[in-house]
CSV table of N, CA and C in Angstrom, one decimal:
chain,number,residue,atom,x,y,z
C,772,MET,N,17.1,-16.7,-0.2
C,772,MET,CA,15.8,-16.9,0.4
C,772,MET,C,15.7,-18.4,0.7
C,773,ALA,N,15.5,-18.7,2.0
C,773,ALA,CA,15.5,-20.1,2.4
C,773,ALA,C,14.0,-20.5,2.5
C,774,PHE,N,13.7,-21.7,1.9
C,774,PHE,CA,12.4,-22.2,2.0
C,774,PHE,C,12.4,-23.6,2.7
C,775,GLU,N,11.5,-23.9,3.6
C,775,GLU,CA,11.4,-25.2,4.1
C,775,GLU,C,10.7,-26.2,3.2
C,776,GLU,N,9.8,-25.6,2.4
C,776,GLU,CA,9.2,-26.4,1.3
C,776,GLU,C,9.2,-25.5,0.1
C,777,GLU,N,9.0,-26.1,-1.0
C,777,GLU,CA,9.0,-25.3,-2.3
C,777,GLU,C,7.6,-24.7,-2.4
C,778,PRO,N,7.5,-23.3,-2.2
C,778,PRO,CA,6.3,-22.7,-2.3
C,778,PRO,C,5.8,-22.4,-3.7
C,779,ASP,N,4.5,-22.4,-3.9
C,779,ASP,CA,4.0,-22.0,-5.2
C,779,ASP,C,3.4,-20.7,-5.0
C,780,CYS,N,3.6,-19.8,-6.0
C,780,CYS,CA,3.1,-18.5,-6.0
C,780,CYS,C,2.0,-18.3,-7.0
C,781,LEU,N,0.8,-17.9,-6.5
C,781,LEU,CA,-0.3,-17.7,-7.4
C,781,LEU,C,-0.4,-16.2,-7.7
C,782,THR,N,-0.1,-15.8,-8.9
C,782,THR,CA,-0.1,-14.4,-9.3
C,782,THR,C,-0.8,-14.3,-10.7
C,783,ALA,N,-1.7,-13.4,-10.8
C,783,ALA,CA,-2.4,-13.1,-12.1
C,783,ALA,C,-2.9,-14.4,-12.7
C,784,SER,N,-3.5,-15.3,-11.9
C,784,SER,CA,-4.1,-16.6,-12.3
C,784,SER,C,-3.1,-17.5,-12.9
C,785,ARG,N,-1.8,-17.4,-12.6
C,785,ARG,CA,-0.8,-18.3,-13.1
C,785,ARG,C,-0.1,-18.9,-11.9
C,786,ASN,N,0.3,-20.2,-11.9
C,786,ASN,CA,1.0,-20.8,-10.8
C,786,ASN,C,2.5,-20.7,-11.2
C,787,PHE,N,3.4,-20.3,-10.3
C,787,PHE,CA,4.8,-20.3,-10.4
C,787,PHE,C,5.4,-20.9,-9.2
C,788,ASN,N,6.5,-21.7,-9.5
C,788,ASN,CA,7.3,-22.2,-8.4
C,788,ASN,C,8.4,-21.1,-8.2
C,789,LEU,N,8.3,-20.3,-7.1
C,789,LEU,CA,9.2,-19.2,-6.9
C,789,LEU,C,10.6,-19.6,-6.8
C,790,LYS,N,10.9,-20.7,-6.0
C,790,LYS,CA,12.3,-21.1,-5.9
C,790,LYS,C,12.9,-21.5,-7.2
C,791,GLU,N,12.1,-22.1,-8.1
C,791,GLU,CA,12.7,-22.5,-9.4
C,791,GLU,C,12.9,-21.2,-10.2
C,792,LEU,N,12.0,-20.3,-10.2
C,792,LEU,CA,12.2,-19.0,-11.0
C,792,LEU,C,13.4,-18.2,-10.5
C,793,LEU,N,13.5,-18.1,-9.1
C,793,LEU,CA,14.7,-17.4,-8.6
C,793,LEU,C,16.0,-18.0,-8.9
C,794,SER,N,16.0,-19.3,-9.2
C,794,SER,CA,17.3,-19.9,-9.5
C,794,SER,C,17.7,-19.8,-10.9
C,795,GLN,N,16.8,-19.3,-11.8
C,795,GLN,CA,17.0,-19.2,-13.2
C,795,GLN,C,17.7,-17.8,-13.5
C,796,ALA,N,18.4,-17.8,-14.6
C,796,ALA,CA,18.9,-16.5,-15.1
C,796,ALA,C,17.7,-15.7,-15.5
C,797,PRO,N,17.8,-14.4,-15.4
C,797,PRO,CA,18.9,-13.6,-15.0
C,797,PRO,C,19.0,-13.3,-13.5
C,798,PHE,N,18.4,-14.1,-12.7
C,798,PHE,CA,18.5,-13.9,-11.2
C,798,PHE,C,20.0,-14.2,-10.8
C,799,ARG,N,20.7,-14.8,-11.6
C,799,ARG,CA,22.1,-15.0,-11.3
C,799,ARG,C,23.0,-14.0,-12.1
C,800,TRP,N,22.4,-12.9,-12.5
C,800,TRP,CA,23.0,-11.8,-13.2
C,800,TRP,C,23.6,-12.2,-14.5
C,801,ALA,N,22.7,-12.8,-15.3
C,801,ALA,CA,23.1,-13.2,-16.7
C,801,ALA,C,23.4,-11.9,-17.5
C,802,SER,N,24.1,-12.1,-18.6
C,802,SER,CA,24.4,-10.9,-19.4
C,802,SER,C,23.2,-10.2,-20.0
C,803,SER,N,22.1,-10.9,-20.1
C,803,SER,CA,20.9,-10.2,-20.7
C,803,SER,C,20.4,-9.2,-19.7
C,804,GLY,N,20.5,-9.5,-18.4
C,804,GLY,CA,20.2,-8.5,-17.4
C,804,GLY,C,18.8,-8.2,-17.0
C,805,MET,N,17.8,-8.3,-18.0
C,805,MET,CA,16.5,-8.0,-17.7
C,805,MET,C,15.7,-9.2,-17.3
C,806,ILE,N,14.8,-9.0,-16.3
C,806,ILE,CA,13.9,-10.2,-15.9
C,806,ILE,C,12.8,-10.2,-16.8
C,807,THR,N,12.2,-11.4,-16.9
C,807,THR,CA,11.0,-11.6,-17.8
C,807,THR,C,9.8,-11.2,-17.0
C,808,GLU,N,8.7,-11.0,-17.7
C,808,GLU,CA,7.4,-10.7,-17.1
C,808,GLU,C,7.0,-11.8,-16.1
C,809,ARG,N,7.3,-13.0,-16.4
C,809,ARG,CA,6.9,-14.1,-15.5
C,809,ARG,C,7.7,-14.0,-14.2
C,810,GLN,N,9.0,-13.8,-14.3
C,810,GLN,CA,9.8,-13.6,-13.1
C,810,GLN,C,9.4,-12.4,-12.3
C,811,LEU,N,9.0,-11.3,-13.0
C,811,LEU,CA,8.5,-10.1,-12.3
C,811,LEU,C,7.3,-10.4,-11.5
C,812,LEU,N,6.3,-11.1,-12.1
C,812,LEU,CA,5.1,-11.5,-11.4
C,812,LEU,C,5.4,-12.4,-10.2
C,813,ALA,N,6.4,-13.2,-10.3
C,813,ALA,CA,6.8,-14.0,-9.1
C,813,ALA,C,7.3,-13.2,-8.0
C,814,LEU,N,8.2,-12.2,-8.4
C,814,LEU,CA,8.7,-11.2,-7.4
C,814,LEU,C,7.6,-10.4,-6.8
C,815,MET,N,6.7,-10.0,-7.6
C,815,MET,CA,5.5,-9.1,-7.1
C,815,MET,C,4.7,-9.9,-6.1
C,816,GLY,N,4.5,-11.2,-6.4
C,816,GLY,CA,3.6,-12.0,-5.6
C,816,GLY,C,4.2,-12.5,-4.3
C,817,ASP,N,5.5,-12.5,-4.2
C,817,ASP,CA,6.2,-13.0,-3.0
C,817,ASP,C,6.3,-11.8,-2.0
C,818,LEU,N,6.6,-12.2,-0.8
C,818,LEU,CA,6.8,-11.2,0.3
C,818,LEU,C,8.1,-10.4,0.0
C,819,GLU,N,8.1,-9.2,0.5
C,819,GLU,CA,9.3,-8.4,0.5
C,819,GLU,C,10.4,-9.1,1.3
C,820,SER,N,11.6,-8.9,0.8
C,820,SER,CA,12.7,-9.6,1.5
C,820,SER,C,14.0,-8.8,1.4
C,821,ASP,N,15.1,-9.4,1.7
C,821,ASP,CA,16.4,-8.7,1.6
C,821,ASP,C,16.8,-8.6,0.1
C,822,ARG,N,16.0,-9.2,-0.8
C,822,ARG,CA,16.3,-9.1,-2.2
C,822,ARG,C,15.2,-8.4,-3.0
C,823,VAL,N,14.1,-8.1,-2.4
C,823,VAL,CA,13.0,-7.5,-3.1
C,823,VAL,C,12.3,-6.4,-2.3
C,824,GLU,N,12.2,-5.2,-2.9
C,824,GLU,CA,11.5,-4.1,-2.2
C,824,GLU,C,10.5,-3.6,-3.2
C,825,ARG,N,9.2,-3.4,-2.7
C,825,ARG,CA,8.2,-2.8,-3.6
C,825,ARG,C,7.8,-1.4,-3.1
C,826,THR,N,7.5,-0.6,-4.1
C,826,THR,CA,7.1,0.8,-3.7
C,826,THR,C,6.1,1.4,-4.7
C,827,GLU,N,5.2,2.2,-4.3
C,827,GLU,CA,4.3,2.9,-5.2
C,827,GLU,C,4.9,4.3,-5.6
C,828,SER,N,5.9,4.7,-4.8
C,828,SER,CA,6.5,6.1,-5.0
C,828,SER,C,7.3,6.0,-6.3
C,829,VAL,N,7.3,7.1,-7.0
C,829,VAL,CA,8.2,7.3,-8.2
C,829,VAL,C,9.2,8.3,-7.9
C,830,SER,N,9.3,8.9,-6.7
C,830,SER,CA,10.2,10.0,-6.5
C,830,SER,C,10.9,9.9,-5.1
C,831,ASP,N,10.8,8.9,-4.4
C,831,ASP,CA,11.4,8.8,-3.0
C,831,ASP,C,12.9,8.4,-3.1
C,832,MET,N,13.7,9.3,-3.4
C,832,MET,CA,15.2,9.0,-3.6
C,832,MET,C,15.8,8.4,-2.4
C,833,GLU,N,15.4,8.8,-1.2
C,833,GLU,CA,15.9,8.2,0.0
C,833,GLU,C,15.6,6.7,0.1
C,834,LYS,N,14.4,6.4,-0.2
C,834,LYS,CA,14.0,4.9,-0.2
C,834,LYS,C,14.8,4.2,-1.3
C,835,PHE,N,14.9,4.8,-2.5
C,835,PHE,CA,15.6,4.1,-3.6
C,835,PHE,C,17.1,3.9,-3.2
C,836,SER,N,17.7,4.9,-2.6
C,836,SER,CA,19.1,4.8,-2.2
C,836,SER,C,19.3,3.8,-1.1
C,837,ILE,N,18.4,3.7,-0.1
C,837,ILE,CA,18.5,2.8,0.9
C,837,ILE,C,18.4,1.3,0.4
C,838,ALA,N,17.5,1.1,-0.5
C,838,ALA,CA,17.3,-0.2,-1.1
C,838,ALA,C,18.6,-0.6,-1.9
C,839,ALA,N,19.1,0.4,-2.7
C,839,ALA,CA,20.3,0.1,-3.6
C,839,ALA,C,21.5,-0.3,-2.7
C,840,CYS,N,21.6,0.5,-1.6
C,840,CYS,CA,22.7,0.2,-0.7
C,840,CYS,C,22.6,-1.2,-0.1
C,841,ALA,N,21.4,-1.5,0.4
C,841,ALA,CA,21.2,-2.8,1.0
C,841,ALA,C,21.4,-4.0,0.0
C,842,PHE,N,20.9,-3.8,-1.2
C,842,PHE,CA,21.1,-4.8,-2.2
C,842,PHE,C,22.6,-5.0,-2.6
C,843,ALA,N,23.3,-3.8,-2.7
C,843,ALA,CA,24.7,-3.9,-3.1
C,843,ALA,C,25.6,-4.5,-2.0
C,844,ASN,N,25.2,-4.2,-0.8
C,844,ASN,CA,26.0,-4.8,0.3
C,844,ASN,C,25.8,-6.3,0.5
C,845,ASP,N,24.7,-6.8,0.2
C,845,ASP,CA,24.4,-8.2,0.2
C,845,ASP,C,24.9,-8.9,1.5
C,846,PHE,N,24.5,-8.4,2.6
C,846,PHE,CA,25.0,-9.0,3.9
C,846,PHE,C,24.6,-10.5,4.0
C,847,PRO,N,23.4,-10.9,3.5
C,847,PRO,CA,23.1,-12.3,3.6
C,847,PRO,C,23.9,-13.2,2.7
C,848,ASP,N,24.7,-12.6,1.9
C,848,ASP,CA,25.6,-13.3,0.9
C,848,ASP,C,24.9,-14.2,-0.1
C,849,HIS,N,23.8,-13.6,-0.6
C,849,HIS,CA,23.1,-14.4,-1.6
C,849,HIS,C,23.9,-14.4,-2.9
C,850,ARG,N,24.7,-13.4,-3.2
C,850,ARG,CA,25.5,-13.3,-4.4
C,850,ARG,C,24.5,-13.3,-5.6
C,851,GLN,N,23.4,-12.6,-5.4
C,851,GLN,CA,22.4,-12.5,-6.5
C,851,GLN,C,21.9,-11.0,-6.4
C,852,PRO,N,21.4,-10.5,-7.5
C,852,PRO,CA,20.9,-9.1,-7.5
C,852,PRO,C,19.7,-8.9,-6.6
C,853,GLY,N,19.5,-7.7,-6.2
C,853,GLY,CA,18.2,-7.3,-5.5
C,853,GLY,C,17.4,-6.5,-6.5
C,854,PHE,N,16.1,-6.4,-6.2
C,854,PHE,CA,15.2,-5.8,-7.1
C,854,PHE,C,14.3,-4.8,-6.4
C,855,LEU,N,14.3,-3.5,-6.8
C,855,LEU,CA,13.4,-2.5,-6.4
C,855,LEU,C,12.3,-2.4,-7.4
C,856,LEU,N,11.0,-2.7,-7.1
C,856,LEU,CA,9.9,-2.7,-8.0
C,856,LEU,C,9.1,-1.5,-7.8
C,857,VAL,N,9.1,-0.5,-8.7
C,857,VAL,CA,8.4,0.8,-8.5
C,857,VAL,C,7.1,0.6,-9.3
C,858,GLY,N,6.0,0.9,-8.6
C,858,GLY,CA,4.7,0.8,-9.3
C,858,GLY,C,4.0,-0.4,-8.8
C,859,VAL,N,4.4,-1.0,-7.6
C,859,VAL,CA,3.8,-2.2,-7.1
C,859,VAL,C,3.4,-1.9,-5.6
C,860,ASN,N,2.2,-2.2,-5.2
C,860,ASN,CA,1.8,-1.9,-3.9
C,860,ASN,C,2.2,-3.0,-2.9
C,861,ASN,N,2.0,-2.8,-1.6
C,861,ASN,CA,2.4,-3.8,-0.6
C,861,ASN,C,1.7,-5.1,-0.7
C,862,HIS,N,0.6,-5.2,-1.5
C,862,HIS,CA,-0.1,-6.4,-1.7
C,862,HIS,C,0.4,-7.2,-2.9
C,863,GLY,N,1.4,-6.6,-3.6
C,863,GLY,CA,2.0,-7.2,-4.8
C,863,GLY,C,1.3,-7.0,-6.1
C,864,ASN,N,0.4,-6.0,-6.1
C,864,ASN,CA,-0.3,-5.6,-7.3
C,864,ASN,C,0.2,-4.4,-8.0
C,865,ALA,N,0.2,-4.4,-9.3
C,865,ALA,CA,0.6,-3.2,-10.1
C,865,ALA,C,-0.4,-2.2,-9.8
C,866,ILE,N,0.0,-0.9,-9.7
C,866,ILE,CA,-0.9,0.2,-9.4
C,866,ILE,C,-1.3,1.0,-10.6
C,867,GLY,N,-1.0,0.5,-11.8
C,867,GLY,CA,-1.4,1.1,-13.1
C,867,GLY,C,-0.5,2.2,-13.5
C,868,LEU,N,0.7,2.2,-13.0
C,868,LEU,CA,1.7,3.2,-13.3
C,868,LEU,C,2.1,3.2,-14.8
C,869,LYS,N,2.3,4.4,-15.4
C,869,LYS,CA,2.9,4.5,-16.7
C,869,LYS,C,4.3,4.9,-16.4
C,870,VAL,N,5.3,4.1,-16.7
C,870,VAL,CA,6.7,4.4,-16.5
C,870,VAL,C,7.2,5.3,-17.6
C,871,THR,N,7.6,6.5,-17.2
C,871,THR,CA,8.1,7.5,-18.1
C,871,THR,C,9.7,7.5,-18.1
C,872,ASP,N,10.2,8.2,-19.0
C,872,ASP,CA,11.7,8.4,-19.0
C,872,ASP,C,12.1,9.1,-17.7
C,873,LYS,N,11.3,10.0,-17.2
C,873,LYS,CA,11.7,10.7,-16.0
C,873,LYS,C,11.7,9.7,-14.8
C,874,VAL,N,10.8,8.8,-14.7
C,874,VAL,CA,10.9,7.8,-13.7
C,874,VAL,C,12.2,6.9,-13.8
C,875,LEU,N,12.5,6.5,-15.0
C,875,LEU,CA,13.7,5.7,-15.2
C,875,LEU,C,15.0,6.5,-14.9
C,876,LEU,N,15.0,7.8,-15.3
C,876,LEU,CA,16.1,8.6,-15.0
C,876,LEU,C,16.3,8.9,-13.4
C,877,THR,N,15.1,9.0,-12.7
C,877,THR,CA,15.2,9.2,-11.3
C,877,THR,C,15.8,8.0,-10.6
C,878,LEU,N,15.4,6.8,-11.1
C,878,LEU,CA,16.0,5.6,-10.5
C,878,LEU,C,17.5,5.5,-10.9
C,879,GLY,N,17.8,5.9,-12.1
C,879,GLY,CA,19.2,5.8,-12.5
C,879,GLY,C,20.1,6.8,-11.7
C,880,GLU,N,19.5,7.9,-11.2
C,880,GLU,CA,20.3,8.8,-10.4
C,880,GLU,C,20.9,8.2,-9.1
C,881,VAL,N,20.3,7.1,-8.6
C,881,VAL,CA,20.8,6.5,-7.4
C,881,VAL,C,22.2,6.1,-7.6
C,882,ARG,N,22.5,5.7,-8.8
C,882,ARG,CA,23.9,5.3,-9.1
C,882,ARG,C,24.9,6.5,-9.2
C,883,ALA,N,24.4,7.6,-9.7
C,883,ALA,CA,25.3,8.7,-10.0
C,883,ALA,C,25.2,9.9,-8.9
C,884,ASN,N,24.3,9.9,-8.0
C,884,ASN,CA,24.2,11.0,-7.1
C,884,ASN,C,25.2,11.1,-6.0
C,885,GLY,N,25.9,10.0,-5.8
C,885,GLY,CA,27.0,10.1,-4.7
C,885,GLY,C,26.5,9.7,-3.3
C,886,ASN,N,25.2,9.4,-3.2
C,886,ASN,CA,24.7,9.0,-1.9
C,886,ASN,C,25.0,7.5,-1.5
C,887,VAL,N,25.3,6.7,-2.5
C,887,VAL,CA,25.6,5.3,-2.3
C,887,VAL,C,27.0,5.1,-2.8
C,888,LEU,N,27.9,4.8,-1.9
C,888,LEU,CA,29.3,4.6,-2.2
C,888,LEU,C,29.8,3.3,-1.6
C,889,PRO,N,30.6,2.5,-2.3
C,889,PRO,CA,31.0,2.7,-3.7
C,889,PRO,C,29.8,2.6,-4.6
C,890,ILE,N,30.0,3.2,-5.8
C,890,ILE,CA,28.9,3.2,-6.8
C,890,ILE,C,28.4,1.8,-7.1
C,891,PRO,N,27.1,1.6,-6.9
C,891,PRO,CA,26.6,0.2,-7.2
C,891,PRO,C,26.4,0.0,-8.7
C,892,ALA,N,26.5,-1.3,-9.1
C,892,ALA,CA,26.2,-1.7,-10.4
C,892,ALA,C,24.7,-1.8,-10.5
C,893,VAL,N,24.0,-1.0,-11.3
C,893,VAL,CA,22.6,-0.8,-11.3
C,893,VAL,C,22.1,-0.9,-12.8
C,894,GLN,N,21.0,-1.6,-13.0
C,894,GLN,CA,20.4,-1.6,-14.3
C,894,GLN,C,18.9,-1.2,-14.0
C,895,VAL,N,18.4,-0.3,-14.8
C,895,VAL,CA,17.0,0.2,-14.7
C,895,VAL,C,16.3,0.0,-16.0
C,896,TYR,N,15.1,-0.5,-15.9
C,896,TYR,CA,14.3,-0.8,-17.1
C,896,TYR,C,12.8,-0.9,-16.7
C,897,LYS,N,11.9,-0.9,-17.6
C,897,LYS,CA,10.5,-1.1,-17.3
C,897,LYS,C,10.0,-2.4,-18.0
C,898,VAL,N,9.0,-2.9,-17.3
C,898,VAL,CA,8.3,-4.1,-17.8
C,898,VAL,C,6.8,-3.8,-17.9
C,899,ALA,N,6.3,-3.9,-19.1
C,899,ALA,CA,4.8,-3.7,-19.2
C,899,ALA,C,4.1,-5.0,-19.0
C,900,LEU,N,3.1,-5.0,-18.2
C,900,LEU,CA,2.4,-6.3,-17.8
C,900,LEU,C,1.4,-6.5,-18.9
C,901,SER,N,1.4,-7.8,-19.4
C,901,SER,CA,0.5,-8.1,-20.6
C,901,SER,C,-1.0,-8.1,-20.2
C,902,ASP,N,-1.3,-8.2,-18.9
C,902,ASP,CA,-2.7,-8.2,-18.6
C,902,ASP,C,-3.3,-6.8,-18.5
C,903,GLY,N,-2.5,-5.7,-18.9
C,903,GLY,CA,-3.0,-4.4,-18.9
C,903,GLY,C,-3.0,-3.6,-17.6
C,904,SER,N,-2.5,-4.2,-16.5
C,904,SER,CA,-2.6,-3.6,-15.2
C,904,SER,C,-1.5,-2.5,-15.0
C,905,GLY,N,-0.7,-2.3,-16.0
C,905,GLY,CA,0.3,-1.2,-15.8
C,905,GLY,C,1.7,-1.6,-16.2
C,906,GLU,N,2.6,-0.7,-15.8
C,906,GLU,CA,4.0,-1.0,-16.0
C,906,GLU,C,4.7,-1.0,-14.7
C,907,VAL,N,5.8,-1.6,-14.6
C,907,VAL,CA,6.6,-1.6,-13.4
C,907,VAL,C,8.0,-1.2,-13.8
C,908,ALA,N,8.6,-0.2,-13.0
C,908,ALA,CA,10.0,0.2,-13.2
C,908,ALA,C,10.8,-0.7,-12.3
C,909,VAL,N,11.8,-1.3,-12.8
C,909,VAL,CA,12.7,-2.2,-12.1
C,909,VAL,C,14.1,-1.7,-12.0
C,910,MET,N,14.6,-1.6,-10.7
C,910,MET,CA,16.0,-1.2,-10.5
C,910,MET,C,16.6,-2.5,-10.0
C,911,GLU,N,17.5,-3.1,-10.8
C,911,GLU,CA,18.2,-4.3,-10.5
C,911,GLU,C,19.6,-3.9,-10.0
C,912,VAL,N,20.0,-4.4,-8.8
C,912,VAL,CA,21.2,-4.0,-8.2
C,912,VAL,C,22.1,-5.2,-8.0
C,913,MET,N,23.3,-5.2,-8.5
C,913,MET,CA,24.2,-6.3,-8.4
C,913,MET,C,25.0,-6.2,-7.0
C,914,PRO,N,25.1,-7.3,-6.3
C,914,PRO,CA,25.9,-7.2,-5.0
C,914,PRO,C,27.3,-6.9,-5.3
């Protein structure tokens, strides 16, 4: 993501320097693999991009597969993972989703259903927001 100036992102009454957060692990695919709530809030508050996709749907396998394919191909050559954020609306707000095992399994099927080849390196997990606004299911795809 190219910035002409270092933007600040105001999310949930907290100021974040998005460029700084995106340059920190695990955005460089650290072994821990899961993003922190702070990093998630920064992704939620930023515009959608070739590394971030937001959706309210918990069952749109076609959308999930397209996002995974785009992130895995990494045509802009970011060499960093892409993030599908399930339970986040187009304004960057959590929709109050309760992430169940079924939601996580549905996201995990993107890796195993054969619609995206070669099989992408995918990690799926949930992040509960401490302000009580809900949970977000995250599908992190390595390029």
